[in-house]
Short mmCIF file of C-alpha atoms in Angstrom, two decimals:
data_model
loop_
_atom_site.label_atom_id
_atom_site.label_comp_id
_atom_site.label_asym_id
_atom_site.label_seq_id
_atom_site.Cartn_x
_atom_site.Cartn_y
_atom_site.Cartn_z
CA MET A 1 -70.04 -35.13 72.67
CA THR A 2 -68.07 -37.57 74.71
CA SER A 3 -66.87 -39.36 71.60
CA PRO A 4 -67.86 -39.04 67.94
CA THR A 5 -69.09 -42.63 68.13
CA GLY A 6 -71.55 -41.67 70.82
CA GLY A 7 -70.73 -44.84 72.73
CA ASP A 8 -72.67 -47.19 70.44
CA GLY A 9 -70.03 -47.48 67.72
CA THR A 10 -71.87 -45.16 65.33
CA ILE A 11 -70.27 -41.96 64.03
CA ARG A 12 -72.81 -39.31 63.04
CA LEU A 13 -71.59 -36.85 60.41
CA HIS A 14 -73.86 -34.04 59.25
CA LYS A 15 -74.48 -33.87 55.50
CA SER A 16 -73.95 -30.12 55.39
CA THR A 17 -70.45 -30.38 56.85
CA TYR A 18 -69.09 -33.67 55.44
CA MET A 19 -69.01 -34.96 51.87
CA ALA A 20 -70.03 -38.54 51.21
CA GLN A 21 -66.98 -39.17 49.03
CA ALA A 22 -64.66 -37.93 51.76
CA ILE A 23 -66.26 -40.37 54.19
CA ARG A 24 -65.82 -43.19 51.68
CA ASP A 25 -62.15 -42.21 51.31
CA ALA A 26 -61.77 -42.39 55.09
CA ILE A 27 -63.42 -45.83 55.18
CA LYS A 28 -60.95 -47.09 52.55
CA VAL A 29 -58.02 -45.85 54.59
CA PHE A 30 -59.22 -47.16 57.96
CA GLU A 31 -60.81 -50.46 56.87
CA ASP A 32 -57.63 -52.34 57.79
CA PHE A 33 -58.29 -51.51 61.43
CA ALA A 34 -62.06 -52.05 61.73
CA SER A 35 -65.22 -52.74 59.76
CA PHE A 36 -67.26 -49.77 58.60
CA GLU A 37 -70.76 -49.52 57.26
CA MET A 38 -72.07 -46.24 55.96
CA THR A 39 -75.80 -45.45 55.84
CA ARG A 40 -77.94 -42.33 55.71
CA ASP A 41 -80.38 -41.10 58.25
CA GLY A 42 -82.08 -37.79 57.51
CA ASP A 43 -79.46 -35.04 57.63
CA TYR A 44 -76.72 -37.41 58.76
CA TYR A 45 -74.38 -40.01 57.40
CA LEU A 46 -74.08 -42.79 59.92
CA VAL A 47 -70.91 -44.83 60.01
CA GLN A 48 -71.15 -48.00 62.06
CA VAL A 49 -67.77 -49.10 63.39
CA THR A 50 -67.40 -52.74 64.38
CA ASN A 51 -64.66 -55.37 64.73
CA LEU A 52 -62.15 -52.83 65.97
CA ASP A 53 -58.64 -54.27 65.85
CA PRO A 54 -57.61 -54.70 69.51
CA GLU A 55 -54.06 -53.73 68.65
CA VAL A 56 -55.11 -50.28 67.47
CA ASP A 57 -53.54 -47.72 69.75
CA GLY A 58 -55.34 -44.40 69.95
CA ASP A 59 -58.73 -43.02 69.07
CA LEU A 60 -59.77 -44.55 65.76
CA ALA A 61 -63.10 -42.72 65.65
CA GLY A 62 -61.43 -39.39 66.28
CA GLU A 63 -58.81 -39.99 63.59
CA PHE A 64 -61.54 -41.16 61.22
CA CYS A 65 -63.50 -37.92 61.78
CA ASN A 66 -60.40 -35.77 61.27
CA PHE A 67 -59.56 -37.61 58.05
CA ALA A 68 -63.11 -37.24 56.72
CA LEU A 69 -63.12 -33.55 57.63
CA VAL A 70 -59.76 -32.80 55.99
CA HIS A 71 -60.79 -34.62 52.82
CA THR A 72 -64.09 -32.76 52.77
CA ILE A 73 -62.24 -29.44 53.07
CA GLU A 74 -59.74 -30.36 50.35
CA ARG A 75 -62.45 -31.59 48.00
CA LYS A 76 -64.51 -28.45 48.52
CA ARG A 77 -61.46 -26.28 47.86
CA ARG A 78 -60.87 -28.10 44.59
CA THR A 79 -64.51 -27.82 43.56
CA PRO A 80 -65.95 -24.65 45.08
CA GLY A 81 -69.70 -24.80 45.45
CA ALA A 82 -69.77 -28.59 45.66
CA ALA A 83 -72.81 -29.82 47.54
CA GLY A 84 -72.12 -31.24 50.98
CA GLY A 85 -74.49 -34.10 50.40
CA ALA A 86 -73.12 -35.14 47.04
CA ALA A 87 -73.19 -38.90 46.92
CA MET B 1 -69.86 -12.78 72.73
CA ALA B 2 -73.08 -13.81 71.03
CA SER B 3 -71.67 -15.25 67.82
CA HIS B 4 -69.25 -17.71 69.40
CA ASN B 5 -70.53 -19.47 72.48
CA ILE B 6 -68.80 -22.11 74.47
CA GLU B 7 -71.59 -24.57 75.05
CA SER B 8 -69.88 -27.01 77.33
CA PHE B 9 -66.64 -28.34 78.76
CA ASP B 10 -66.16 -31.93 79.77
CA ALA B 11 -62.77 -32.43 81.34
CA ALA B 12 -63.48 -36.14 81.83
CA THR B 13 -63.46 -36.66 78.07
CA SER B 14 -61.24 -33.62 77.23
CA THR B 15 -64.04 -32.23 75.10
CA ALA B 16 -65.21 -28.68 74.50
CA THR B 17 -68.28 -27.84 72.45
CA LEU B 18 -68.69 -24.47 70.76
CA ALA B 19 -71.74 -23.11 68.99
CA LEU B 20 -71.20 -20.72 66.08
CA ASP B 21 -73.68 -18.46 64.37
CA GLY B 22 -73.62 -19.50 60.71
CA GLY B 23 -74.57 -15.98 59.64
CA ILE B 24 -71.38 -14.56 61.10
CA TYR B 25 -69.03 -17.47 60.48
CA PRO B 26 -69.62 -19.07 57.05
CA LEU B 27 -68.77 -22.74 56.67
CA ASP B 28 -65.53 -21.90 54.82
CA VAL B 29 -64.32 -19.98 57.86
CA VAL B 30 -65.27 -22.81 60.22
CA TYR B 31 -63.45 -25.26 57.95
CA GLY B 32 -60.36 -23.05 57.94
CA ALA B 33 -60.25 -22.83 61.72
CA ALA B 34 -60.82 -26.57 62.10
CA TYR B 35 -58.06 -27.30 59.59
CA ALA B 36 -55.61 -25.18 61.58
CA LEU B 37 -56.19 -27.13 64.81
CA ILE B 38 -56.61 -30.60 63.40
CA ASP B 39 -53.10 -31.73 64.32
CA ARG B 40 -53.73 -30.98 67.99
CA CYS B 41 -57.29 -32.15 68.56
CA TYR B 42 -60.10 -34.22 67.14
CA VAL B 43 -62.70 -32.02 65.46
CA LEU B 44 -66.28 -32.97 64.76
CA LEU B 45 -68.49 -30.45 62.96
CA ASP B 46 -72.21 -30.71 63.47
CA LYS B 47 -75.14 -28.48 62.69
CA GLU B 48 -78.27 -27.76 64.64
CA SER B 49 -81.43 -28.83 62.93
CA GLY B 50 -83.52 -26.24 61.11
CA LYS B 51 -82.66 -23.66 58.52
CA GLY B 52 -79.95 -21.27 59.65
CA GLY B 53 -79.06 -23.52 62.56
CA ARG B 54 -75.81 -22.94 64.40
CA TYR B 55 -72.69 -24.95 63.72
CA LEU B 56 -71.62 -27.06 66.66
CA VAL B 57 -67.88 -27.66 66.89
CA HIS B 58 -66.75 -30.47 69.15
CA LEU B 59 -63.06 -30.27 70.03
CA ARG B 60 -61.45 -33.17 71.85
CA GLY B 61 -57.83 -33.04 72.91
CA LYS B 62 -55.52 -35.73 71.56
CA SER B 63 -54.00 -35.78 75.01
CA ALA B 64 -55.90 -35.32 78.29
CA LEU B 65 -56.91 -31.71 78.91
CA ASP B 66 -58.27 -30.14 82.06
CA GLU B 67 -60.77 -27.30 82.02
CA ILE B 68 -58.06 -24.65 81.65
CA GLY B 69 -56.58 -26.54 78.71
CA LEU B 70 -60.00 -26.81 77.12
CA GLN B 71 -60.63 -23.11 77.59
CA ALA B 72 -57.29 -22.36 75.93
CA LEU B 73 -58.13 -24.67 73.03
CA SER B 74 -61.53 -23.04 72.59
CA GLY B 75 -59.93 -19.60 72.70
CA GLU B 76 -57.43 -20.58 70.04
CA PHE B 77 -60.23 -21.87 67.88
CA GLY B 78 -62.05 -18.56 68.32
CA ASN B 79 -58.92 -16.63 67.34
CA GLU B 80 -58.45 -18.84 64.32
CA LEU B 81 -62.06 -18.18 63.32
CA LEU B 82 -61.41 -14.44 63.35
CA SER B 83 -58.19 -14.87 61.43
CA GLN B 84 -59.89 -16.96 58.77
CA ALA B 85 -62.80 -14.53 58.52
CA LEU B 86 -60.40 -11.62 58.03
CA ARG B 87 -58.37 -13.55 55.46
CA ARG B 88 -61.57 -14.33 53.54
CA LYS B 89 -62.60 -10.67 53.58
CA ILE B 90 -59.19 -9.52 52.30
CA VAL B 91 -59.21 -12.09 49.51
CA LYS B 92 -62.68 -10.93 48.50
CA GLN B 93 -61.65 -7.26 48.51
CA ASN B 94 -58.43 -7.82 46.58
CA GLY B 95 -59.61 -10.62 44.34
CA ALA B 96 -59.57 -8.53 41.16
CA ILE B 97 -56.05 -7.22 41.84
CA ILE B 98 -54.70 -10.69 42.64
CA GLU B 99 -56.27 -12.04 39.46
CA GLU B 100 -54.72 -9.28 37.35
CA ILE B 101 -51.24 -9.80 38.83
CA VAL B 102 -51.41 -13.54 38.24
CA THR B 103 -52.69 -13.05 34.68
CA THR B 104 -49.84 -10.64 33.90
CA ALA B 105 -47.28 -12.99 35.39
CA ILE B 106 -48.56 -15.96 33.41
CA ALA B 107 -48.72 -13.95 30.20
CA GLY B 108 -45.12 -12.81 30.75
CA ALA B 109 -43.94 -16.35 31.40
CA ALA B 110 -45.69 -17.52 28.25
CA GLY B 111 -43.70 -15.01 26.18
CA ALA B 112 -46.51 -12.68 25.23
CA THR B 113 -44.45 -9.62 26.18
CA MET B 114 -41.09 -10.74 24.77
CA PRO B 115 -39.14 -7.73 23.41
CA THR B 116 -38.63 -7.65 19.64
CA ASP B 117 -34.84 -7.38 20.11
CA PHE B 118 -34.81 -11.04 21.05
CA VAL B 119 -36.70 -12.14 18.00
CA VAL B 120 -34.29 -13.74 15.55
CA GLU B 121 -34.78 -12.42 12.07
CA GLU B 122 -35.25 -14.92 9.35
CA GLU B 123 -32.32 -13.66 7.27
CA ASP B 124 -29.93 -14.67 10.07
CA ASP B 125 -30.84 -18.25 9.36
CA ASP B 126 -29.09 -17.97 5.98
CA LEU B 127 -25.69 -17.44 7.61
CA ASP B 128 -23.33 -20.34 7.17
CA PHE B 129 -20.77 -21.04 9.87
CA LEU B 130 -18.16 -21.22 7.10
CA ASP B 131 -18.84 -17.64 6.04
CA ASP B 132 -16.18 -15.27 7.35
CA PRO B 133 -16.98 -11.76 6.16
CA LEU B 134 -14.56 -10.12 8.67
CA GLY B 135 -11.71 -12.50 7.92
CA ILE B 136 -11.48 -13.69 11.49
CA ALA B 137 -10.63 -17.23 10.47
CA VAL B 138 -7.68 -16.13 8.31
CA PRO B 139 -4.35 -16.97 10.04
CA TRP B 140 -2.21 -14.01 11.16
CA GLU B 141 0.76 -15.07 9.10
CA GLU B 142 -1.34 -15.26 6.01
CA LYS B 143 -2.99 -11.93 6.61
CA PHE B 144 0.21 -9.95 7.37
CA LYS B 145 2.87 -11.85 5.46
CA LYS B 146 5.15 -9.66 3.46
CA ASP B 147 6.75 -10.49 0.26
CA LYS B 148 10.40 -11.63 0.57
CA SER B 149 11.26 -9.01 -1.95
CA ASP B 150 10.18 -6.29 0.49
CA ASN B 151 12.72 -7.48 3.05
CA ALA B 152 15.52 -7.47 0.63
#
């Protein structure tokens, strides 16, 4: 991995390790800084990142992934046994 | 170490990739280790395709890291994995005891074990604040006054 976006502006998050709702939460938080579109592709959620605000300082994709991961962890702690792919 | 392999280092992008055997490190443990390091690096969790595939952990430094820095970060992640695995094992072993202690504490706080001495008997409610069975409210002069005839 050079970057979670893989260079083409698409973040690939595995369904067994990220919850869909956590990704949606992350999109809500970061949508002021870029446009996001979430789709599914087999075992992955794909998040297309476009229109990145040029004034954003730092790694938006990296922060997005961390946010989605933390929210997945917190949601799973609240609801043990929750399915990773819950939509 | 077969269960925790460092797959690659890329100093150009400050990224280290680790592969973890899911049979040894359950997802909860991987989550715990990732959570502990999330303030210092970007973490992306992936999984190899196929049933029982390994977890792939991509760690990217928030600041530029050379290969030594990446090795240190990977080592810390490995240590955190062990710590989380041990913590999980202890919680499993002592789960029943922890549950009992918490139950007792909650029951105590709810008043289930309140001693009977503290229970106010109903007959006490009949007492009026004007009642003075011991004569405490009677002034001293009134209580001990002597007849003038005694002095004479």
